[in-house]
């Protein structure tokens, strides 16, 4: 799945973003604070929701503050 909802995320970074997301979801069972992952929503549902919210969960580049 290729996302197009985060224009500030560089094209070359999108595959890595998805890889990190998949890694976090696949290892959630090993992290106590994420123990409930997959009990209410499936991992596929969580992945889809996160990809759809990419613009909200990734930092935007800071605007440069140059003065003349």
PDB file of N, CA, C and O in Angstrom:
ATOM      1  N   UNK A   1       0.853  -1.178   0.000  1.00  0.00           N
ATOM      2  CA  UNK A   1       0.000   0.000   0.000  1.00  0.00           C
ATOM      3  C   UNK A   1       0.888   1.226   0.000  1.00  0.00           C
ATOM      4  O   UNK A   1       1.798   1.360   0.793  1.00  0.00           O
ATOM      5  N   UNK A   2       0.623   2.119  -0.910  1.00  0.00           N
ATOM      6  CA  UNK A   2       1.359   3.374  -0.944  1.00  0.00           C
ATOM      7  C   UNK A   2       0.446   4.463  -0.437  1.00  0.00           C
ATOM      8  O   UNK A   2      -0.693   4.584  -0.840  1.00  0.00           O
ATOM      9  N   UNK A   3       0.964   5.241   0.456  1.00  0.00           N
ATOM     10  CA  UNK A   3       0.145   6.282   1.043  1.00  0.00           C
ATOM     11  C   UNK A   3       0.417   7.608   0.358  1.00  0.00           C
ATOM     12  O   UNK A   3       1.507   7.865  -0.101  1.00  0.00           O
ATOM     13  N   UNK A   4      -0.593   8.425   0.307  1.00  0.00           N
ATOM     14  CA  UNK A   4      -0.436   9.748  -0.282  1.00  0.00           C
ATOM     15  C   UNK A   4      -1.074  10.798   0.608  1.00  0.00           C
ATOM     16  O   UNK A   4      -1.460  11.843   0.157  1.00  0.00           O
ATOM     17  N   UNK A   5      -1.166  10.491   1.898  1.00  0.00           N
ATOM     18  CA  UNK A   5      -1.846  11.389   2.821  1.00  0.00           C
ATOM     19  C   UNK A   5      -0.886  12.239   3.641  1.00  0.00           C
ATOM     20  O   UNK A   5      -1.319  13.010   4.461  1.00  0.00           O
ATOM     21  N   UNK A   6       0.402  12.090   3.422  1.00  0.00           N
ATOM     22  CA  UNK A   6       1.382  12.876   4.172  1.00  0.00           C
ATOM     23  C   UNK A   6       2.371  13.493   3.201  1.00  0.00           C
ATOM     24  O   UNK A   6       3.467  12.999   3.014  1.00  0.00           O
ATOM     25  N   UNK A   7       1.982  14.592   2.577  1.00  0.00           N
ATOM     26  CA  UNK A   7       2.864  15.185   1.574  1.00  0.00           C
ATOM     27  C   UNK A   7       4.213  15.621   2.135  1.00  0.00           C
ATOM     28  O   UNK A   7       5.176  15.730   1.389  1.00  0.00           O
ATOM     29  N   UNK A   8       4.310  15.851   3.440  1.00  0.00           N
ATOM     30  CA  UNK A   8       5.578  16.259   4.025  1.00  0.00           C
ATOM     31  C   UNK A   8       6.531  15.083   4.207  1.00  0.00           C
ATOM     32  O   UNK A   8       7.705  15.272   4.429  1.00  0.00           O
ATOM     33  N   UNK A   9       6.034  13.845   4.099  1.00  0.00           N
ATOM     34  CA  UNK A   9       6.876  12.669   4.206  1.00  0.00           C
ATOM     35  C   UNK A   9       7.469  12.408   2.821  1.00  0.00           C
ATOM     36  O   UNK A   9       6.750  12.213   1.856  1.00  0.00           O
ATOM     37  N   UNK A  10       8.768  12.423   2.744  1.00  0.00           N
ATOM     38  CA  UNK A  10       9.427  12.263   1.458  1.00  0.00           C
ATOM     39  C   UNK A  10       9.136  10.891   0.863  1.00  0.00           C
ATOM     40  O   UNK A  10       9.016   9.903   1.589  1.00  0.00           O
ATOM     41  N   UNK A  11       9.032  10.830  -0.435  1.00  0.00           N
ATOM     42  CA  UNK A  11       8.731   9.577  -1.127  1.00  0.00           C
ATOM     43  C   UNK A  11       9.704   8.484  -0.726  1.00  0.00           C
ATOM     44  O   UNK A  11       9.301   7.352  -0.462  1.00  0.00           O
ATOM     45  N   UNK A  12      10.980   8.816  -0.638  1.00  0.00           N
ATOM     46  CA  UNK A  12      11.981   7.806  -0.294  1.00  0.00           C
ATOM     47  C   UNK A  12      11.875   7.339   1.161  1.00  0.00           C
ATOM     48  O   UNK A  12      12.437   6.321   1.529  1.00  0.00           O
ATOM     49  N   UNK A  13      11.139   8.070   1.992  1.00  0.00           N
ATOM     50  CA  UNK A  13      10.979   7.690   3.396  1.00  0.00           C
ATOM     51  C   UNK A  13       9.725   6.858   3.647  1.00  0.00           C
ATOM     52  O   UNK A  13       9.579   6.267   4.709  1.00  0.00           O
ATOM     53  N   UNK A  14       8.819   6.812   2.703  1.00  0.00           N
ATOM     54  CA  UNK A  14       7.540   6.148   2.930  1.00  0.00           C
ATOM     55  C   UNK A  14       7.678   4.646   3.161  1.00  0.00           C
ATOM     56  O   UNK A  14       7.033   4.095   4.044  1.00  0.00           O
ATOM     57  N   UNK A  15       8.519   3.980   2.391  1.00  0.00           N
ATOM     58  CA  UNK A  15       8.707   2.536   2.572  1.00  0.00           C
ATOM     59  C   UNK A  15       9.283   2.250   3.953  1.00  0.00           C
ATOM     60  O   UNK A  15       8.863   1.300   4.630  1.00  0.00           O
ATOM     61  N   UNK A  16      10.223   3.067   4.390  1.00  0.00           N
ATOM     62  CA  UNK A  16      10.814   2.896   5.724  1.00  0.00           C
ATOM     63  C   UNK A  16       9.779   3.155   6.811  1.00  0.00           C
ATOM     64  O   UNK A  16       9.726   2.447   7.815  1.00  0.00           O
ATOM     65  N   UNK A  17       8.939   4.167   6.622  1.00  0.00           N
ATOM     66  CA  UNK A  17       7.866   4.452   7.576  1.00  0.00           C
ATOM     67  C   UNK A  17       6.947   3.233   7.713  1.00  0.00           C
ATOM     68  O   UNK A  17       6.618   2.809   8.814  1.00  0.00           O
ATOM     69  N   UNK A  18       6.557   2.646   6.592  1.00  0.00           N
ATOM     70  CA  UNK A  18       5.691   1.470   6.632  1.00  0.00           C
ATOM     71  C   UNK A  18       6.403   0.286   7.273  1.00  0.00           C
ATOM     72  O   UNK A  18       5.795  -0.485   8.006  1.00  0.00           O
ATOM     73  N   UNK A  19       7.724   0.139   7.019  1.00  0.00           N
ATOM     74  CA  UNK A  19       8.482  -0.955   7.624  1.00  0.00           C
ATOM     75  C   UNK A  19       8.529  -0.809   9.141  1.00  0.00           C
ATOM     76  O   UNK A  19       8.330  -1.768   9.882  1.00  0.00           O
ATOM     77  N   UNK A  20       8.771   0.408   9.603  1.00  0.00           N
ATOM     78  CA  UNK A  20       8.825   0.660  11.041  1.00  0.00           C
ATOM     79  C   UNK A  20       7.450   0.407  11.678  1.00  0.00           C
ATOM     80  O   UNK A  20       7.345  -0.191  12.746  1.00  0.00           O
ATOM     81  N   UNK A  21       6.408   0.850  11.006  1.00  0.00           N
ATOM     82  CA  UNK A  21       5.053   0.596  11.490  1.00  0.00           C
ATOM     83  C   UNK A  21       4.780  -0.902  11.586  1.00  0.00           C
ATOM     84  O   UNK A  21       4.298  -1.390  12.616  1.00  0.00           O
ATOM     85  N   UNK A  22       5.109  -1.647  10.543  1.00  0.00           N
ATOM     86  CA  UNK A  22       4.894  -3.097  10.551  1.00  0.00           C
ATOM     87  C   UNK A  22       5.697  -3.761  11.660  1.00  0.00           C
ATOM     88  O   UNK A  22       5.210  -4.663  12.344  1.00  0.00           O
ATOM     89  N   UNK A  23       6.938  -3.294  11.864  1.00  0.00           N
ATOM     90  CA  UNK A  23       7.771  -3.851  12.930  1.00  0.00           C
ATOM     91  C   UNK A  23       7.159  -3.580  14.296  1.00  0.00           C
ATOM     92  O   UNK A  23       7.100  -4.471  15.150  1.00  0.00           O
ATOM     93  N   UNK A  24       6.688  -2.362  14.508  1.00  0.00           N
ATOM     94  CA  UNK A  24       6.067  -2.015  15.795  1.00  0.00           C
ATOM     95  C   UNK A  24       4.822  -2.862  16.044  1.00  0.00           C
ATOM     96  O   UNK A  24       4.612  -3.360  17.156  1.00  0.00           O
ATOM     97  N   UNK A  25       4.012  -3.045  15.026  1.00  0.00           N
ATOM     98  CA  UNK A  25       2.794  -3.834  15.205  1.00  0.00           C
ATOM     99  C   UNK A  25       3.102  -5.317  15.396  1.00  0.00           C
ATOM    100  O   UNK A  25       2.435  -5.997  16.180  1.00  0.00           O
ATOM    101  N   UNK A  26       4.116  -5.816  14.714  1.00  0.00           N
ATOM    102  CA  UNK A  26       4.421  -7.244  14.832  1.00  0.00           C
ATOM    103  C   UNK A  26       5.110  -7.597  16.146  1.00  0.00           C
ATOM    104  O   UNK A  26       5.100  -8.751  16.562  1.00  0.00           O
ATOM    105  N   UNK A  27       5.710  -6.611  16.807  1.00  0.00           N
ATOM    106  CA  UNK A  27       6.377  -6.888  18.084  1.00  0.00           C
ATOM    107  C   UNK A  27       5.615  -6.314  19.274  1.00  0.00           C
ATOM    108  O   UNK A  27       6.112  -6.332  20.395  1.00  0.00           O
ATOM    109  N   UNK A  28       4.412  -5.827  19.036  1.00  0.00           N
ATOM    110  CA  UNK A  28       3.627  -5.208  20.109  1.00  0.00           C
ATOM    111  C   UNK A  28       3.369  -6.171  21.263  1.00  0.00           C
ATOM    112  O   UNK A  28       3.332  -5.757  22.418  1.00  0.00           O
ATOM    113  N   UNK A  29       3.216  -7.443  20.965  1.00  0.00           N
ATOM    114  CA  UNK A  29       2.932  -8.427  22.016  1.00  0.00           C
ATOM    115  C   UNK A  29       4.067  -8.518  23.041  1.00  0.00           C
ATOM    116  O   UNK A  29       3.848  -8.924  24.173  1.00  0.00           O
ATOM    117  N   UNK A  30       5.271  -8.127  22.661  1.00  0.00           N
ATOM    118  CA  UNK A  30       6.427  -8.194  23.556  1.00  0.00           C
ATOM    119  C   UNK A  30       6.582  -6.949  24.416  1.00  0.00           C
ATOM    120  O   UNK A  30       7.467  -6.893  25.255  1.00  0.00           O
ATOM    121  N   UNK A  31       5.730  -5.968  24.201  1.00  0.00           N
ATOM    122  CA  UNK A  31       5.811  -4.717  24.948  1.00  0.00           C
ATOM    123  C   UNK A  31       4.585  -4.597  25.846  1.00  0.00           C
ATOM    124  O   UNK A  31       3.463  -4.493  25.357  1.00  0.00           O
ATOM    125  N   UNK A  32       4.767  -4.596  27.160  1.00  0.00           N
ATOM    126  CA  UNK A  32       3.622  -4.574  28.088  1.00  0.00           C
ATOM    127  C   UNK A  32       2.641  -3.432  27.845  1.00  0.00           C
ATOM    128  O   UNK A  32       1.433  -3.621  27.952  1.00  0.00           O
ATOM    129  N   UNK A  33       3.149  -2.257  27.471  1.00  0.00           N
ATOM    130  CA  UNK A  33       2.250  -1.118  27.267  1.00  0.00           C
ATOM    131  C   UNK A  33       1.390  -1.286  26.016  1.00  0.00           C
ATOM    132  O   UNK A  33       0.414  -0.564  25.833  1.00  0.00           O
ATOM    133  N   UNK A  34       1.743  -2.234  25.165  1.00  0.00           N
ATOM    134  CA  UNK A  34       0.965  -2.487  23.952  1.00  0.00           C
ATOM    135  C   UNK A  34       0.326  -3.876  23.969  1.00  0.00           C
ATOM    136  O   UNK A  34      -0.067  -4.398  22.936  1.00  0.00           O
ATOM    137  N   UNK A  35       0.201  -4.457  25.132  1.00  0.00           N
ATOM    138  CA  UNK A  35      -0.289  -5.832  25.251  1.00  0.00           C
ATOM    139  C   UNK A  35      -1.676  -6.040  24.659  1.00  0.00           C
ATOM    140  O   UNK A  35      -2.005  -7.127  24.218  1.00  0.00           O
ATOM    141  N   UNK A  36      -2.491  -5.009  24.608  1.00  0.00           N
ATOM    142  CA  UNK A  36      -3.850  -5.154  24.098  1.00  0.00           C
ATOM    143  C   UNK A  36      -3.976  -5.070  22.589  1.00  0.00           C
ATOM    144  O   UNK A  36      -5.067  -5.244  22.045  1.00  0.00           O
ATOM    145  N   UNK A  37      -2.873  -4.828  21.893  1.00  0.00           N
ATOM    146  CA  UNK A  37      -2.937  -4.713  20.434  1.00  0.00           C
ATOM    147  C   UNK A  37      -3.468  -6.004  19.840  1.00  0.00           C
ATOM    148  O   UNK A  37      -3.008  -7.086  20.155  1.00  0.00           O
ATOM    149  N   UNK A  38      -4.473  -5.864  19.019  1.00  0.00           N
ATOM    150  CA  UNK A  38      -5.048  -7.018  18.354  1.00  0.00           C
ATOM    151  C   UNK A  38      -6.250  -7.611  19.061  1.00  0.00           C
ATOM    152  O   UNK A  38      -6.880  -8.518  18.547  1.00  0.00           O
ATOM    153  N   UNK A  39      -6.584  -7.093  20.244  1.00  0.00           N
ATOM    154  CA  UNK A  39      -7.733  -7.650  20.953  1.00  0.00           C
ATOM    155  C   UNK A  39      -9.032  -6.959  20.559  1.00  0.00           C
ATOM    156  O   UNK A  39     -10.061  -7.615  20.485  1.00  0.00           O
ATOM    157  N   UNK A  40      -8.993  -5.664  20.306  1.00  0.00           N
ATOM    158  CA  UNK A  40     -10.200  -4.944  19.891  1.00  0.00           C
ATOM    159  C   UNK A  40     -10.204  -4.703  18.386  1.00  0.00           C
ATOM    160  O   UNK A  40     -11.234  -4.761  17.751  1.00  0.00           O
ATOM    161  N   UNK A  41      -9.041  -4.376  17.883  1.00  0.00           N
ATOM    162  CA  UNK A  41      -8.866  -4.173  16.449  1.00  0.00           C
ATOM    163  C   UNK A  41      -7.770  -5.125  15.992  1.00  0.00           C
ATOM    164  O   UNK A  41      -6.826  -5.395  16.732  1.00  0.00           O
ATOM    165  N   UNK A  42      -7.872  -5.601  14.778  1.00  0.00           N
ATOM    166  CA  UNK A  42      -6.823  -6.476  14.272  1.00  0.00           C
ATOM    167  C   UNK A  42      -5.597  -5.649  13.916  1.00  0.00           C
ATOM    168  O   UNK A  42      -5.671  -4.415  13.770  1.00  0.00           O
ATOM    169  N   UNK A  43      -4.485  -6.313  13.780  1.00  0.00           N
ATOM    170  CA  UNK A  43      -3.257  -5.631  13.394  1.00  0.00           C
ATOM    171  C   UNK A  43      -3.452  -4.959  12.034  1.00  0.00           C
ATOM    172  O   UNK A  43      -2.997  -3.832  11.817  1.00  0.00           O
ATOM    173  N   UNK A  44      -4.148  -5.623  11.116  1.00  0.00           N
ATOM    174  CA  UNK A  44      -4.402  -5.035   9.794  1.00  0.00           C
ATOM    175  C   UNK A  44      -5.233  -3.755   9.918  1.00  0.00           C
ATOM    176  O   UNK A  44      -4.979  -2.772   9.212  1.00  0.00           O
ATOM    177  N   UNK A  45      -6.219  -3.753  10.815  1.00  0.00           N
ATOM    178  CA  UNK A  45      -7.033  -2.555  11.023  1.00  0.00           C
ATOM    179  C   UNK A  45      -6.198  -1.427  11.618  1.00  0.00           C
ATOM    180  O   UNK A  45      -6.308  -0.271  11.203  1.00  0.00           O
ATOM    181  N   UNK A  46      -5.363  -1.753  12.602  1.00  0.00           N
ATOM    182  CA  UNK A  46      -4.491  -0.744  13.213  1.00  0.00           C
ATOM    183  C   UNK A  46      -3.517  -0.181  12.185  1.00  0.00           C
ATOM    184  O   UNK A  46      -3.271   1.019  12.149  1.00  0.00           O
ATOM    185  N   UNK A  47      -2.972  -1.039  11.329  1.00  0.00           N
ATOM    186  CA  UNK A  47      -2.036  -0.596  10.299  1.00  0.00           C
ATOM    187  C   UNK A  47      -2.737   0.364   9.338  1.00  0.00           C
ATOM    188  O   UNK A  47      -2.215   1.432   9.016  1.00  0.00           O
ATOM    189  N   UNK A  48      -3.915  -0.016   8.877  1.00  0.00           N
ATOM    190  CA  UNK A  48      -4.659   0.830   7.946  1.00  0.00           C
ATOM    191  C   UNK A  48      -5.000   2.173   8.583  1.00  0.00           C
ATOM    192  O   UNK A  48      -4.870   3.225   7.940  1.00  0.00           O
ATOM    193  N   UNK A  49      -5.414   2.150   9.842  1.00  0.00           N
ATOM    194  CA  UNK A  49      -5.755   3.393  10.532  1.00  0.00           C
ATOM    195  C   UNK A  49      -4.523   4.291  10.673  1.00  0.00           C
ATOM    196  O   UNK A  49      -4.610   5.509  10.495  1.00  0.00           O
ATOM    197  N   UNK A  50      -3.389   3.697  10.999  1.00  0.00           N
ATOM    198  CA  UNK A  50      -2.167   4.473  11.163  1.00  0.00           C
ATOM    199  C   UNK A  50      -1.701   5.055   9.833  1.00  0.00           C
ATOM    200  O   UNK A  50      -1.300   6.219   9.758  1.00  0.00           O
ATOM    201  N   UNK A  51      -1.766   4.254   8.770  1.00  0.00           N
ATOM    202  CA  UNK A  51      -1.377   4.775   7.462  1.00  0.00           C
ATOM    203  C   UNK A  51      -2.290   5.914   7.040  1.00  0.00           C
ATOM    204  O   UNK A  51      -1.832   6.899   6.452  1.00  0.00           O
ATOM    205  N   UNK A  52      -3.567   5.812   7.349  1.00  0.00           N
ATOM    206  CA  UNK A  52      -4.497   6.886   7.015  1.00  0.00           C
ATOM    207  C   UNK A  52      -4.250   8.140   7.854  1.00  0.00           C
ATOM    208  O   UNK A  52      -4.633   9.236   7.455  1.00  0.00           O
ATOM    209  N   UNK A  53      -3.642   7.971   9.012  1.00  0.00           N
ATOM    210  CA  UNK A  53      -3.375   9.101   9.910  1.00  0.00           C
ATOM    211  C   UNK A  53      -1.912   9.537   9.860  1.00  0.00           C
ATOM    212  O   UNK A  53      -1.457  10.269  10.732  1.00  0.00           O
ATOM    213  N   UNK A  54      -1.193   9.122   8.847  1.00  0.00           N
ATOM    214  CA  UNK A  54       0.234   9.432   8.752  1.00  0.00           C
ATOM    215  C   UNK A  54       0.525  10.913   8.911  1.00  0.00           C
ATOM    216  O   UNK A  54       1.474  11.300   9.589  1.00  0.00           O
ATOM    217  N   UNK A  55      -0.284  11.740   8.322  1.00  0.00           N
ATOM    218  CA  UNK A  55      -0.055  13.185   8.423  1.00  0.00           C
ATOM    219  C   UNK A  55      -0.147  13.670   9.864  1.00  0.00           C
ATOM    220  O   UNK A  55       0.465  14.670  10.227  1.00  0.00           O
ATOM    221  N   UNK A  56      -0.886  12.959  10.682  1.00  0.00           N
ATOM    222  CA  UNK A  56      -1.038  13.349  12.083  1.00  0.00           C
ATOM    223  C   UNK A  56       0.058  12.787  12.975  1.00  0.00           C
ATOM    224  O   UNK A  56       0.342  13.356  14.029  1.00  0.00           O
ATOM    225  N   UNK A  57       0.655  11.663  12.591  1.00  0.00           N
ATOM    226  CA  UNK A  57       1.618  10.998  13.471  1.00  0.00           C
ATOM    227  C   UNK A  57       3.071  11.177  13.051  1.00  0.00           C
ATOM    228  O   UNK A  57       3.957  10.686  13.726  1.00  0.00           O
ATOM    229  N   UNK A  58       3.306  11.872  11.959  1.00  0.00           N
ATOM    230  CA  UNK A  58       4.682  12.147  11.556  1.00  0.00           C
ATOM    231  C   UNK A  58       4.958  13.638  11.707  1.00  0.00           C
ATOM    232  O   UNK A  58       4.077  14.457  11.482  1.00  0.00           O
ATOM    233  N   UNK A  59       6.165  13.969  12.109  1.00  0.00           N
ATOM    234  CA  UNK A  59       6.473  15.392  12.289  1.00  0.00           C
ATOM    235  C   UNK A  59       6.570  16.112  10.958  1.00  0.00           C
ATOM    236  O   UNK A  59       7.016  15.558   9.969  1.00  0.00           O
ATOM    237  N   UNK A  60       6.118  17.322  10.954  1.00  0.00           N
ATOM    238  CA  UNK A  60       6.254  18.170   9.767  1.00  0.00           C
ATOM    239  C   UNK A  60       7.560  18.933   9.894  1.00  0.00           C
ATOM    240  O   UNK A  60       7.974  19.289  10.991  1.00  0.00           O
ATOM    241  N   UNK A  61       8.192  19.203   8.769  1.00  0.00           N
ATOM    242  CA  UNK A  61       9.429  20.009   8.829  1.00  0.00           C
ATOM    243  C   UNK A  61       9.108  21.394   9.395  1.00  0.00           C
ATOM    244  O   UNK A  61       8.043  21.949   9.123  1.00  0.00           O
ATOM    245  N   UNK A  62      10.001  21.884  10.184  1.00  0.00           N
ATOM    246  CA  UNK A  62       9.810  23.227  10.741  1.00  0.00           C
ATOM    247  C   UNK A  62      10.034  24.276   9.674  1.00  0.00           C
ATOM    248  O   UNK A  62      10.917  24.146   8.848  1.00  0.00           O
ATOM    249  N   UNK A  63       9.224  25.289   9.736  1.00  0.00           N
ATOM    250  CA  UNK A  63       9.397  26.403   8.796  1.00  0.00           C
ATOM    251  C   UNK A  63      10.659  27.147   9.159  1.00  0.00           C
ATOM    252  O   UNK A  63      10.954  27.358  10.339  1.00  0.00           O
ATOM    253  N   UNK A  64      11.413  27.513   8.168  1.00  0.00           N
ATOM    254  CA  UNK A  64      12.624  28.259   8.456  1.00  0.00           C
ATOM    255  C   UNK A  64      12.260  29.668   8.883  1.00  0.00           C
ATOM    256  O   UNK A  64      11.328  30.275   8.368  1.00  0.00           O
ATOM    257  N   UNK A  65      12.983  30.147   9.843  1.00  0.00           N
ATOM    258  CA  UNK A  65      12.715  31.497  10.355  1.00  0.00           C
ATOM    259  C   UNK A  65      13.917  32.379  10.055  1.00  0.00           C
ATOM    260  O   UNK A  65      14.763  32.613  10.898  1.00  0.00           O
ATOM    261  N   UNK A  66      13.977  32.812   8.820  1.00  0.00           N
ATOM    262  CA  UNK A  66      15.080  33.697   8.437  1.00  0.00           C
ATOM    263  C   UNK A  66      14.590  35.144   8.464  1.00  0.00           C
ATOM    264  O   UNK A  66      13.459  35.446   8.146  1.00  0.00           O
ATOM    265  N   UNK A  67      15.455  35.995   8.880  1.00  0.00           N
ATOM    266  CA  UNK A  67      15.116  37.412   8.909  1.00  0.00           C
ATOM    267  C   UNK A  67      16.036  38.156   7.967  1.00  0.00           C
ATOM    268  O   UNK A  67      17.202  37.832   7.812  1.00  0.00           O
ATOM    269  N   UNK A  68      15.497  39.161   7.357  1.00  0.00           N
ATOM    270  CA  UNK A  68      16.306  39.946   6.416  1.00  0.00           C
ATOM    271  C   UNK A  68      16.705  41.244   7.001  1.00  0.00           C
ATOM    272  O   UNK A  68      16.079  41.859   7.762  1.00  0.00           O
TER     273      UNK A  68
END
